[in-house]
């Protein structure tokens, strides 16, 4: 009995869900006329963020905007209680809005208004609520005054300088600087932790300073708070030699400092835990003490680190994972090592999650007596609790609604009625956050309305696809029908198609389709109709278009453009030349059908376009005009003209008219200095494809009279095209029409075949005859079929289509079939007998004993036992193998489990095949079926295969970045498919000097290293790099890169250092000396009466300009009495003036003007090609020079701003 009751309940629920799936919400169009009259509950469209931090120096604005009809009214709650905005003069609500403005111009403390706010928008149909907005005021407290004793530490020991910044809202950004406002250098030994403290893995004597200062930068108030500086004293067992140079390989200068194995400064102990929310970033930190400085490595137990999301920062001491997901939970291990020993720390990471939407409720518009549902599904960790509210109050405490039923995260509505509209809220919350969504249920009854224009006139071109629109709306959704000329039972099917949005499609508009179309929309509330008047017009065509032509200069050129169009449509003819409007002016003349260009000149050459345009269509014709030199009386001139396309043939004539032939004669046109090699004859017929010209046949260029072989029952007209070595002529004018008489078909339909679409039928199909093969009216096909090898009588049928289905056949049996075409003049020839088959069924047997051998990294040999051929129950097509990659043998690597197929055709007794293209080091599953043309049989046994390890793919990316003058930084990422266990990377590189390659050099790296900084032995050389990943099998595909990419790039990167080279300085001094000597010689000659005026003498010398240096001073920064700084500058990102011009500037010619040598020109190359001018710029005016002579020293406080 209980089982029967459960089945009944399950059936009821299934029926209910099926009913709800059939109910769809009404989509309200965004038409202003509809929205103006449509009553809708309120919807929140804008609100402030949940966690709202404001600047205490500004007024507070809490946003809340909503829409609805009637216009919503707004109220606020603060800390769960009604907020009376009228009692507080500082609080004001904007008109027709719920946005609150709290003004502090007349005094008041912003902290007094902190708390939780919630906005409510209501009208007669419901209440919508905003999120709960937690308002907090930003705080930037001062650093507590404290007296810091000097820190004394022995050399080689570890040290932590605590920062402990004052708690701010939001928390400040911290950094360490010295008294000169220079950042404290950080490296593997010295670095700042996530908490702001400064960690020394081991202390050196050179760390002894008196000005280690921690700074806190507060974003909202734009201030920097500075802590009192630490004074660090380092005790050394032996005196430290300050005069000796620092050696990174021996930082202690040969002094004996006891070494120590690593210990963790942060975090403490051997284990710790970390909780992070889904979607946030995970930051794990390990800072170790020890001598020598330990190196840090990271691992994840049970899998690899997520290469796509993980980043290592702070010299590998910080592991960052962006956009954390549940897969990132687990145990992470940081390992600190030096040659004395090693230590590890385990961090247990838990990933929790604030709620996020799986199915967010949406607005529901229903008609009376309709059904619907609201669904609210959310996920999170822990799983969120879902609470429903109606109009801002819990559903449990609202008035009962008989049409509403609560079912967990779903509200079901049955047979809703007018008056039950409301706004429902879904609140999904857990300890980490909440989600709130509003969704209204609006019950609407509205008589049908037509949204489009009334009695619209539509003009279309004949034979075009046409759409008549009739947009409508109503509730319940109206039924819509179309009628023509007020008659008939509705248009749908055949020539017409009605879409769900009310549009009527006419597949090919004809003249008889003209008329008045009426669309009628009706529901229980009423009926409305609209009319669309359709007019079908003839197309606008250019029947005699432009032709390419050549004209002698001084002659007259003429372009014809004869237009044929619908008499009721005005047509505008416009002309273009080279795609620009043609200005007729006084010389060009045009009439209705042509354009004349008298007295042709070179400026008339180009492409001319004639456009004939009506209000609904247009046609275009273009041709080129070539202008030739004036005609000469020398006869050889015409033969010297360039060859061109021939003129079209003329005067087409038909003679010798016969039943299936006719003689066509024409006069060839001018060949334009290129012999006509061929004539192409085309035809057009007006019965099947009017206006479409088809190629009939071609003839040699020495013929102008031919016999054309024709088909019966065709109304022909012909035209001829001449062809020479340049191209085709324009088509000739058409010949008179000639109609041939009808005859029986003389062609057998091709492509005869029979094949079953179901297991108990056979579909016989064939290619229908072409229109020119019909030979007469009323074309049909006579079809015969019978079972093969049975001797039974033929069955037959006559049909006008191109297929016929034979029903009630046995499964997959052969048939004999034949066909014949016939028309009103008789029957054509009968085809040969072809063999067809009835339909197939599913194969009954499965391949057995599927097994594999010869397993490699990318391929495997498959063996199976074949099926009995009779069990295929159809035409055997193939053995089809389904295989998919179940998993990678590398833990944690996600793979696609998409099924793939491979077909094998084999009729052997012991079939086998090789399956390739597999991914190495993977777990595969596979099974096999036998397939005929339409079905697959049951599956075989499933086989599991584990491919062997292979070489990895190329690294995901490989970047080469120049970090310093002679240093480059290489960075890469793991391959997407490691194809095995990565054991490291190898980097090969060599120099490239033209076609000469230098010797290879090799660097290897462990698998957790994905970046490398190297010094270039010769920065003037180009280097080519080959980076590949390694497994135990070997090296994979290499990722190739070059640096620099070209010789020009190398020059541009290094050219800034030319001025520091000794040879360059010497060359510049020599050039300056030569110029000085030339100037002295010029002035001596001038004083002795030489023929060189001073200006010309100077023009023969090189141009030398003096550049003015301009330094741009930084804005001063105000220091407050409390030790904080306001940092703000509008000049932070401006470049320094007077910067040197690039050496790549293009040279310009000199005009030998004295002005150019003085103040009149830019610094450019000289006439002799020298580049002195490249190192100088134009002399600034006196005023500008005087205004930029001085520069002030850089402010130390500005250094704070630039570095923070």
PDB file of N, CA and C in Angstrom, residues 147-218:
ATOM      1  N   UNK A 147      58.212  55.424  21.675  1.00  0.00           N
ATOM      2  CA  UNK A 147      59.651  55.604  21.686  1.00  0.00           C
ATOM      3  C   UNK A 147      60.284  54.245  21.432  1.00  0.00           C
ATOM      4  N   UNK A 148      60.985  54.120  20.306  1.00  0.00           N
ATOM      5  CA  UNK A 148      61.554  52.842  19.901  1.00  0.00           C
ATOM      6  C   UNK A 148      63.024  52.791  20.323  1.00  0.00           C
ATOM      7  N   UNK A 149      63.339  51.778  21.097  1.00  0.00           N
ATOM      8  CA  UNK A 149      64.719  51.576  21.504  1.00  0.00           C
ATOM      9  C   UNK A 149      65.526  51.043  20.326  1.00  0.00           C
ATOM     10  N   UNK A 150      66.818  51.351  20.272  1.00  0.00           N
ATOM     11  CA  UNK A 150      67.644  50.784  19.194  1.00  0.00           C
ATOM     12  C   UNK A 150      67.607  49.262  19.229  1.00  0.00           C
ATOM     13  N   UNK A 151      67.575  48.651  18.074  1.00  0.00           N
ATOM     14  CA  UNK A 151      67.523  47.198  17.953  1.00  0.00           C
ATOM     15  C   UNK A 151      68.944  46.695  17.785  1.00  0.00           C
ATOM     16  N   UNK A 152      69.363  45.805  18.693  1.00  0.00           N
ATOM     17  CA  UNK A 152      70.711  45.257  18.667  1.00  0.00           C
ATOM     18  C   UNK A 152      70.628  43.797  18.255  1.00  0.00           C
ATOM     19  N   UNK A 153      71.359  43.399  17.228  1.00  0.00           N
ATOM     20  CA  UNK A 153      71.301  42.031  16.724  1.00  0.00           C
ATOM     21  C   UNK A 153      72.690  41.626  16.270  1.00  0.00           C
ATOM     22  N   UNK A 154      73.004  40.368  16.453  1.00  0.00           N
ATOM     23  CA  UNK A 154      74.307  39.840  16.042  1.00  0.00           C
ATOM     24  C   UNK A 154      74.289  39.528  14.541  1.00  0.00           C
ATOM     25  N   UNK A 155      75.403  39.724  13.912  1.00  0.00           N
ATOM     26  CA  UNK A 155      75.518  39.480  12.477  1.00  0.00           C
ATOM     27  C   UNK A 155      75.269  38.001  12.206  1.00  0.00           C
ATOM     28  N   UNK A 156      74.441  37.747  11.163  1.00  0.00           N
ATOM     29  CA  UNK A 156      74.090  36.388  10.796  1.00  0.00           C
ATOM     30  C   UNK A 156      72.800  35.910  11.413  1.00  0.00           C
ATOM     31  N   UNK A 157      72.285  36.603  12.459  1.00  0.00           N
ATOM     32  CA  UNK A 157      71.021  36.219  13.082  1.00  0.00           C
ATOM     33  C   UNK A 157      69.849  36.811  12.292  1.00  0.00           C
ATOM     34  N   UNK A 158      68.663  36.264  12.535  1.00  0.00           N
ATOM     35  CA  UNK A 158      67.454  36.774  11.886  1.00  0.00           C
ATOM     36  C   UNK A 158      66.876  37.930  12.679  1.00  0.00           C
ATOM     37  N   UNK A 159      65.969  38.667  12.038  1.00  0.00           N
ATOM     38  CA  UNK A 159      65.380  39.840  12.689  1.00  0.00           C
ATOM     39  C   UNK A 159      64.027  40.134  12.048  1.00  0.00           C
ATOM     40  N   UNK A 160      63.090  40.600  12.891  1.00  0.00           N
ATOM     41  CA  UNK A 160      61.787  41.054  12.413  1.00  0.00           C
ATOM     42  C   UNK A 160      61.539  42.442  12.975  1.00  0.00           C
ATOM     43  N   UNK A 161      61.353  43.437  12.085  1.00  0.00           N
ATOM     44  CA  UNK A 161      60.969  44.780  12.493  1.00  0.00           C
ATOM     45  C   UNK A 161      59.463  44.912  12.315  1.00  0.00           C
ATOM     46  N   UNK A 162      58.754  45.087  13.436  1.00  0.00           N
ATOM     47  CA  UNK A 162      57.291  45.105  13.384  1.00  0.00           C
ATOM     48  C   UNK A 162      56.789  46.442  12.864  1.00  0.00           C
ATOM     49  N   UNK A 163      55.765  46.387  12.028  1.00  0.00           N
ATOM     50  CA  UNK A 163      55.154  47.607  11.494  1.00  0.00           C
ATOM     51  C   UNK A 163      53.927  48.000  12.317  1.00  0.00           C
ATOM     52  N   UNK A 164      52.993  47.080  12.491  1.00  0.00           N
ATOM     53  CA  UNK A 164      51.772  47.316  13.267  1.00  0.00           C
ATOM     54  C   UNK A 164      51.095  48.626  12.876  1.00  0.00           C
ATOM     55  N   UNK A 165      50.649  48.770  11.622  1.00  0.00           N
ATOM     56  CA  UNK A 165      50.022  50.022  11.202  1.00  0.00           C
ATOM     57  C   UNK A 165      48.712  50.255  11.936  1.00  0.00           C
ATOM     58  N   UNK A 166      48.305  51.499  12.095  1.00  0.00           N
ATOM     59  CA  UNK A 166      47.026  51.768  12.764  1.00  0.00           C
ATOM     60  C   UNK A 166      45.872  51.197  11.944  1.00  0.00           C
ATOM     61  N   UNK A 167      44.871  50.638  12.612  1.00  0.00           N
ATOM     62  CA  UNK A 167      43.752  50.045  11.859  1.00  0.00           C
ATOM     63  C   UNK A 167      42.948  51.121  11.134  1.00  0.00           C
ATOM     64  N   UNK A 168      42.832  50.974   9.826  1.00  0.00           N
ATOM     65  CA  UNK A 168      42.075  51.938   9.027  1.00  0.00           C
ATOM     66  C   UNK A 168      40.915  51.262   8.330  1.00  0.00           C
ATOM     67  N   UNK A 169      40.051  52.045   7.745  1.00  0.00           N
ATOM     68  CA  UNK A 169      38.920  51.532   6.993  1.00  0.00           C
ATOM     69  C   UNK A 169      38.877  52.265   5.653  1.00  0.00           C
ATOM     70  N   UNK A 170      39.221  51.588   4.575  1.00  0.00           N
ATOM     71  CA  UNK A 170      39.758  50.229   4.488  1.00  0.00           C
ATOM     72  C   UNK A 170      41.192  50.174   4.983  1.00  0.00           C
ATOM     73  N   UNK A 171      41.748  48.948   5.186  1.00  0.00           N
ATOM     74  CA  UNK A 171      43.106  48.843   5.732  1.00  0.00           C
ATOM     75  C   UNK A 171      44.115  49.556   4.841  1.00  0.00           C
ATOM     76  N   UNK A 172      45.173  50.135   5.438  1.00  0.00           N
ATOM     77  CA  UNK A 172      46.146  50.892   4.644  1.00  0.00           C
ATOM     78  C   UNK A 172      47.107  49.977   3.895  1.00  0.00           C
ATOM     79  N   UNK A 173      47.779  50.570   2.919  1.00  0.00           N
ATOM     80  CA  UNK A 173      48.843  49.903   2.178  1.00  0.00           C
ATOM     81  C   UNK A 173      50.168  50.300   2.827  1.00  0.00           C
ATOM     82  N   UNK A 174      51.008  49.321   3.181  1.00  0.00           N
ATOM     83  CA  UNK A 174      52.233  49.602   3.923  1.00  0.00           C
ATOM     84  C   UNK A 174      53.464  49.416   3.047  1.00  0.00           C
ATOM     85  N   UNK A 175      54.520  50.176   3.368  1.00  0.00           N
ATOM     86  CA  UNK A 175      55.802  50.054   2.688  1.00  0.00           C
ATOM     87  C   UNK A 175      56.874  50.647   3.588  1.00  0.00           C
ATOM     88  N   UNK A 176      58.122  50.230   3.349  1.00  0.00           N
ATOM     89  CA  UNK A 176      59.255  50.649   4.186  1.00  0.00           C
ATOM     90  C   UNK A 176      60.171  51.570   3.391  1.00  0.00           C
ATOM     91  N   UNK A 177      60.627  52.671   4.063  1.00  0.00           N
ATOM     92  CA  UNK A 177      61.535  53.617   3.435  1.00  0.00           C
ATOM     93  C   UNK A 177      62.544  54.094   4.480  1.00  0.00           C
ATOM     94  N   UNK A 178      63.614  54.750   3.984  1.00  0.00           N
ATOM     95  CA  UNK A 178      64.574  55.348   4.902  1.00  0.00           C
ATOM     96  C   UNK A 178      64.343  56.848   4.981  1.00  0.00           C
ATOM     97  N   UNK A 179      65.216  57.561   5.686  1.00  0.00           N
ATOM     98  CA  UNK A 179      65.006  58.989   5.889  1.00  0.00           C
ATOM     99  C   UNK A 179      65.157  59.789   4.600  1.00  0.00           C
ATOM    100  N   UNK A 180      65.845  59.230   3.598  1.00  0.00           N
ATOM    101  CA  UNK A 180      65.971  59.903   2.293  1.00  0.00           C
ATOM    102  C   UNK A 180      64.802  59.595   1.386  1.00  0.00           C
ATOM    103  N   UNK A 181      63.764  58.992   1.927  1.00  0.00           N
ATOM    104  CA  UNK A 181      62.563  58.632   1.187  1.00  0.00           C
ATOM    105  C   UNK A 181      62.873  57.661   0.038  1.00  0.00           C
ATOM    106  N   UNK A 182      63.840  56.800   0.259  1.00  0.00           N
ATOM    107  CA  UNK A 182      64.208  55.762  -0.706  1.00  0.00           C
ATOM    108  C   UNK A 182      63.728  54.428  -0.152  1.00  0.00           C
ATOM    109  N   UNK A 183      63.052  53.616  -0.980  1.00  0.00           N
ATOM    110  CA  UNK A 183      62.556  52.325  -0.474  1.00  0.00           C
ATOM    111  C   UNK A 183      63.693  51.451   0.033  1.00  0.00           C
ATOM    112  N   UNK A 184      63.411  50.691   1.084  1.00  0.00           N
ATOM    113  CA  UNK A 184      64.375  49.724   1.595  1.00  0.00           C
ATOM    114  C   UNK A 184      64.524  48.612   0.554  1.00  0.00           C
ATOM    115  N   UNK A 185      65.742  48.350   0.086  1.00  0.00           N
ATOM    116  CA  UNK A 185      65.904  47.281  -0.921  1.00  0.00           C
ATOM    117  C   UNK A 185      65.453  45.942  -0.358  1.00  0.00           C
ATOM    118  N   UNK A 186      64.727  45.181  -1.187  1.00  0.00           N
ATOM    119  CA  UNK A 186      64.223  43.880  -0.765  1.00  0.00           C
ATOM    120  C   UNK A 186      64.695  42.816  -1.744  1.00  0.00           C
ATOM    121  N   UNK A 187      65.029  41.665  -1.197  1.00  0.00           N
ATOM    122  CA  UNK A 187      65.508  40.544  -2.011  1.00  0.00           C
ATOM    123  C   UNK A 187      65.171  39.257  -1.282  1.00  0.00           C
ATOM    124  N   UNK A 188      65.858  38.160  -1.634  1.00  0.00           N
ATOM    125  CA  UNK A 188      65.586  36.884  -0.975  1.00  0.00           C
ATOM    126  C   UNK A 188      65.884  36.949   0.519  1.00  0.00           C
ATOM    127  N   UNK A 189      66.799  37.812   0.933  1.00  0.00           N
ATOM    128  CA  UNK A 189      67.219  37.886   2.330  1.00  0.00           C
ATOM    129  C   UNK A 189      66.357  38.836   3.149  1.00  0.00           C
ATOM    130  N   UNK A 190      66.001  39.986   2.557  1.00  0.00           N
ATOM    131  CA  UNK A 190      65.229  41.021   3.257  1.00  0.00           C
ATOM    132  C   UNK A 190      63.939  41.261   2.479  1.00  0.00           C
ATOM    133  N   UNK A 191      62.798  41.151   3.147  1.00  0.00           N
ATOM    134  CA  UNK A 191      61.531  41.369   2.453  1.00  0.00           C
ATOM    135  C   UNK A 191      60.447  41.709   3.451  1.00  0.00           C
ATOM    136  N   UNK A 192      59.371  42.304   2.931  1.00  0.00           N
ATOM    137  CA  UNK A 192      58.220  42.680   3.757  1.00  0.00           C
ATOM    138  C   UNK A 192      57.169  41.581   3.659  1.00  0.00           C
ATOM    139  N   UNK A 193      56.615  41.206   4.795  1.00  0.00           N
ATOM    140  CA  UNK A 193      55.589  40.191   4.820  1.00  0.00           C
ATOM    141  C   UNK A 193      54.212  40.761   4.544  1.00  0.00           C
ATOM    142  N   UNK A 194      53.221  39.875   4.471  1.00  0.00           N
ATOM    143  CA  UNK A 194      51.848  40.294   4.195  1.00  0.00           C
ATOM    144  C   UNK A 194      51.300  41.187   5.302  1.00  0.00           C
ATOM    145  N   UNK A 195      51.807  41.028   6.528  1.00  0.00           N
ATOM    146  CA  UNK A 195      51.321  41.849   7.648  1.00  0.00           C
ATOM    147  C   UNK A 195      52.043  43.184   7.742  1.00  0.00           C
ATOM    148  N   UNK A 196      52.989  43.463   6.843  1.00  0.00           N
ATOM    149  CA  UNK A 196      53.702  44.727   6.850  1.00  0.00           C
ATOM    150  C   UNK A 196      55.021  44.708   7.572  1.00  0.00           C
ATOM    151  N   UNK A 197      55.338  43.638   8.314  1.00  0.00           N
ATOM    152  CA  UNK A 197      56.608  43.567   9.026  1.00  0.00           C
ATOM    153  C   UNK A 197      57.758  43.367   8.051  1.00  0.00           C
ATOM    154  N   UNK A 198      58.954  43.845   8.459  1.00  0.00           N
ATOM    155  CA  UNK A 198      60.146  43.699   7.630  1.00  0.00           C
ATOM    156  C   UNK A 198      60.979  42.555   8.209  1.00  0.00           C
ATOM    157  N   UNK A 199      61.232  41.522   7.375  1.00  0.00           N
ATOM    158  CA  UNK A 199      61.903  40.305   7.818  1.00  0.00           C
ATOM    159  C   UNK A 199      63.320  40.261   7.249  1.00  0.00           C
ATOM    160  N   UNK A 200      64.291  39.929   8.139  1.00  0.00           N
ATOM    161  CA  UNK A 200      65.667  39.690   7.737  1.00  0.00           C
ATOM    162  C   UNK A 200      65.947  38.203   7.962  1.00  0.00           C
ATOM    163  N   UNK A 201      66.167  37.428   6.904  1.00  0.00           N
ATOM    164  CA  UNK A 201      66.522  36.020   7.092  1.00  0.00           C
ATOM    165  C   UNK A 201      67.842  35.899   7.822  1.00  0.00           C
ATOM    166  N   UNK A 202      68.783  36.787   7.558  1.00  0.00           N
ATOM    167  CA  UNK A 202      70.020  36.904   8.315  1.00  0.00           C
ATOM    168  C   UNK A 202      70.504  38.331   8.151  1.00  0.00           C
ATOM    169  N   UNK A 203      71.149  38.863   9.171  1.00  0.00           N
ATOM    170  CA  UNK A 203      71.541  40.274   9.194  1.00  0.00           C
ATOM    171  C   UNK A 203      73.003  40.389   8.789  1.00  0.00           C
ATOM    172  N   UNK A 204      73.291  41.354   7.931  1.00  0.00           N
ATOM    173  CA  UNK A 204      74.658  41.691   7.558  1.00  0.00           C
ATOM    174  C   UNK A 204      75.072  42.976   8.255  1.00  0.00           C
ATOM    175  N   UNK A 205      76.385  43.190   8.296  1.00  0.00           N
ATOM    176  CA  UNK A 205      76.896  44.419   8.928  1.00  0.00           C
ATOM    177  C   UNK A 205      76.419  45.649   8.176  1.00  0.00           C
ATOM    178  N   UNK A 206      76.218  45.517   6.857  1.00  0.00           N
ATOM    179  CA  UNK A 206      75.792  46.676   6.078  1.00  0.00           C
ATOM    180  C   UNK A 206      74.328  47.050   6.332  1.00  0.00           C
ATOM    181  N   UNK A 207      73.594  46.214   7.106  1.00  0.00           N
ATOM    182  CA  UNK A 207      72.199  46.529   7.434  1.00  0.00           C
ATOM    183  C   UNK A 207      72.090  47.539   8.561  1.00  0.00           C
ATOM    184  N   UNK A 208      73.193  47.909   9.174  1.00  0.00           N
ATOM    185  CA  UNK A 208      73.152  48.830  10.319  1.00  0.00           C
ATOM    186  C   UNK A 208      72.798  50.236   9.842  1.00  0.00           C
ATOM    187  N   UNK A 209      71.552  50.645  10.084  1.00  0.00           N
ATOM    188  CA  UNK A 209      71.077  51.982   9.747  1.00  0.00           C
ATOM    189  C   UNK A 209      70.183  52.476  10.874  1.00  0.00           C
ATOM    190  N   UNK A 210      69.956  53.766  10.893  1.00  0.00           N
ATOM    191  CA  UNK A 210      69.152  54.374  11.968  1.00  0.00           C
ATOM    192  C   UNK A 210      67.799  54.864  11.464  1.00  0.00           C
ATOM    193  N   UNK A 211      67.404  54.479  10.256  1.00  0.00           N
ATOM    194  CA  UNK A 211      66.203  55.088   9.674  1.00  0.00           C
ATOM    195  C   UNK A 211      65.332  54.081   8.941  1.00  0.00           C
ATOM    196  N   UNK A 212      65.040  52.938   9.574  1.00  0.00           N
ATOM    197  CA  UNK A 212      64.073  52.000   9.016  1.00  0.00           C
ATOM    198  C   UNK A 212      62.677  52.470   9.410  1.00  0.00           C
ATOM    199  N   UNK A 213      61.910  52.987   8.473  1.00  0.00           N
ATOM    200  CA  UNK A 213      60.610  53.587   8.799  1.00  0.00           C
ATOM    201  C   UNK A 213      59.505  52.892   8.016  1.00  0.00           C
ATOM    202  N   UNK A 214      58.460  52.464   8.736  1.00  0.00           N
ATOM    203  CA  UNK A 214      57.282  51.862   8.102  1.00  0.00           C
ATOM    204  C   UNK A 214      56.268  52.965   7.805  1.00  0.00           C
ATOM    205  N   UNK A 215      55.686  52.951   6.585  1.00  0.00           N
ATOM    206  CA  UNK A 215      54.726  53.960   6.155  1.00  0.00           C
ATOM    207  C   UNK A 215      53.404  53.297   5.807  1.00  0.00           C
ATOM    208  N   UNK A 216      52.318  53.964   6.129  1.00  0.00           N
ATOM    209  CA  UNK A 216      50.973  53.453   5.847  1.00  0.00           C
ATOM    210  C   UNK A 216      50.244  54.470   4.972  1.00  0.00           C
ATOM    211  N   UNK A 217      49.767  54.000   3.842  1.00  0.00           N
ATOM    212  CA  UNK A 217      49.065  54.874   2.894  1.00  0.00           C
ATOM    213  C   UNK A 217      47.569  54.579   2.945  1.00  0.00           C
ATOM    214  N   UNK A 218      46.752  55.611   3.252  1.00  0.00           N
ATOM    215  CA  UNK A 218      45.301  55.468   3.360  1.00  0.00           C
ATOM    216  C   UNK A 218      44.660  56.004   2.079  1.00  0.00           C
TER     217      UNK A 218
END
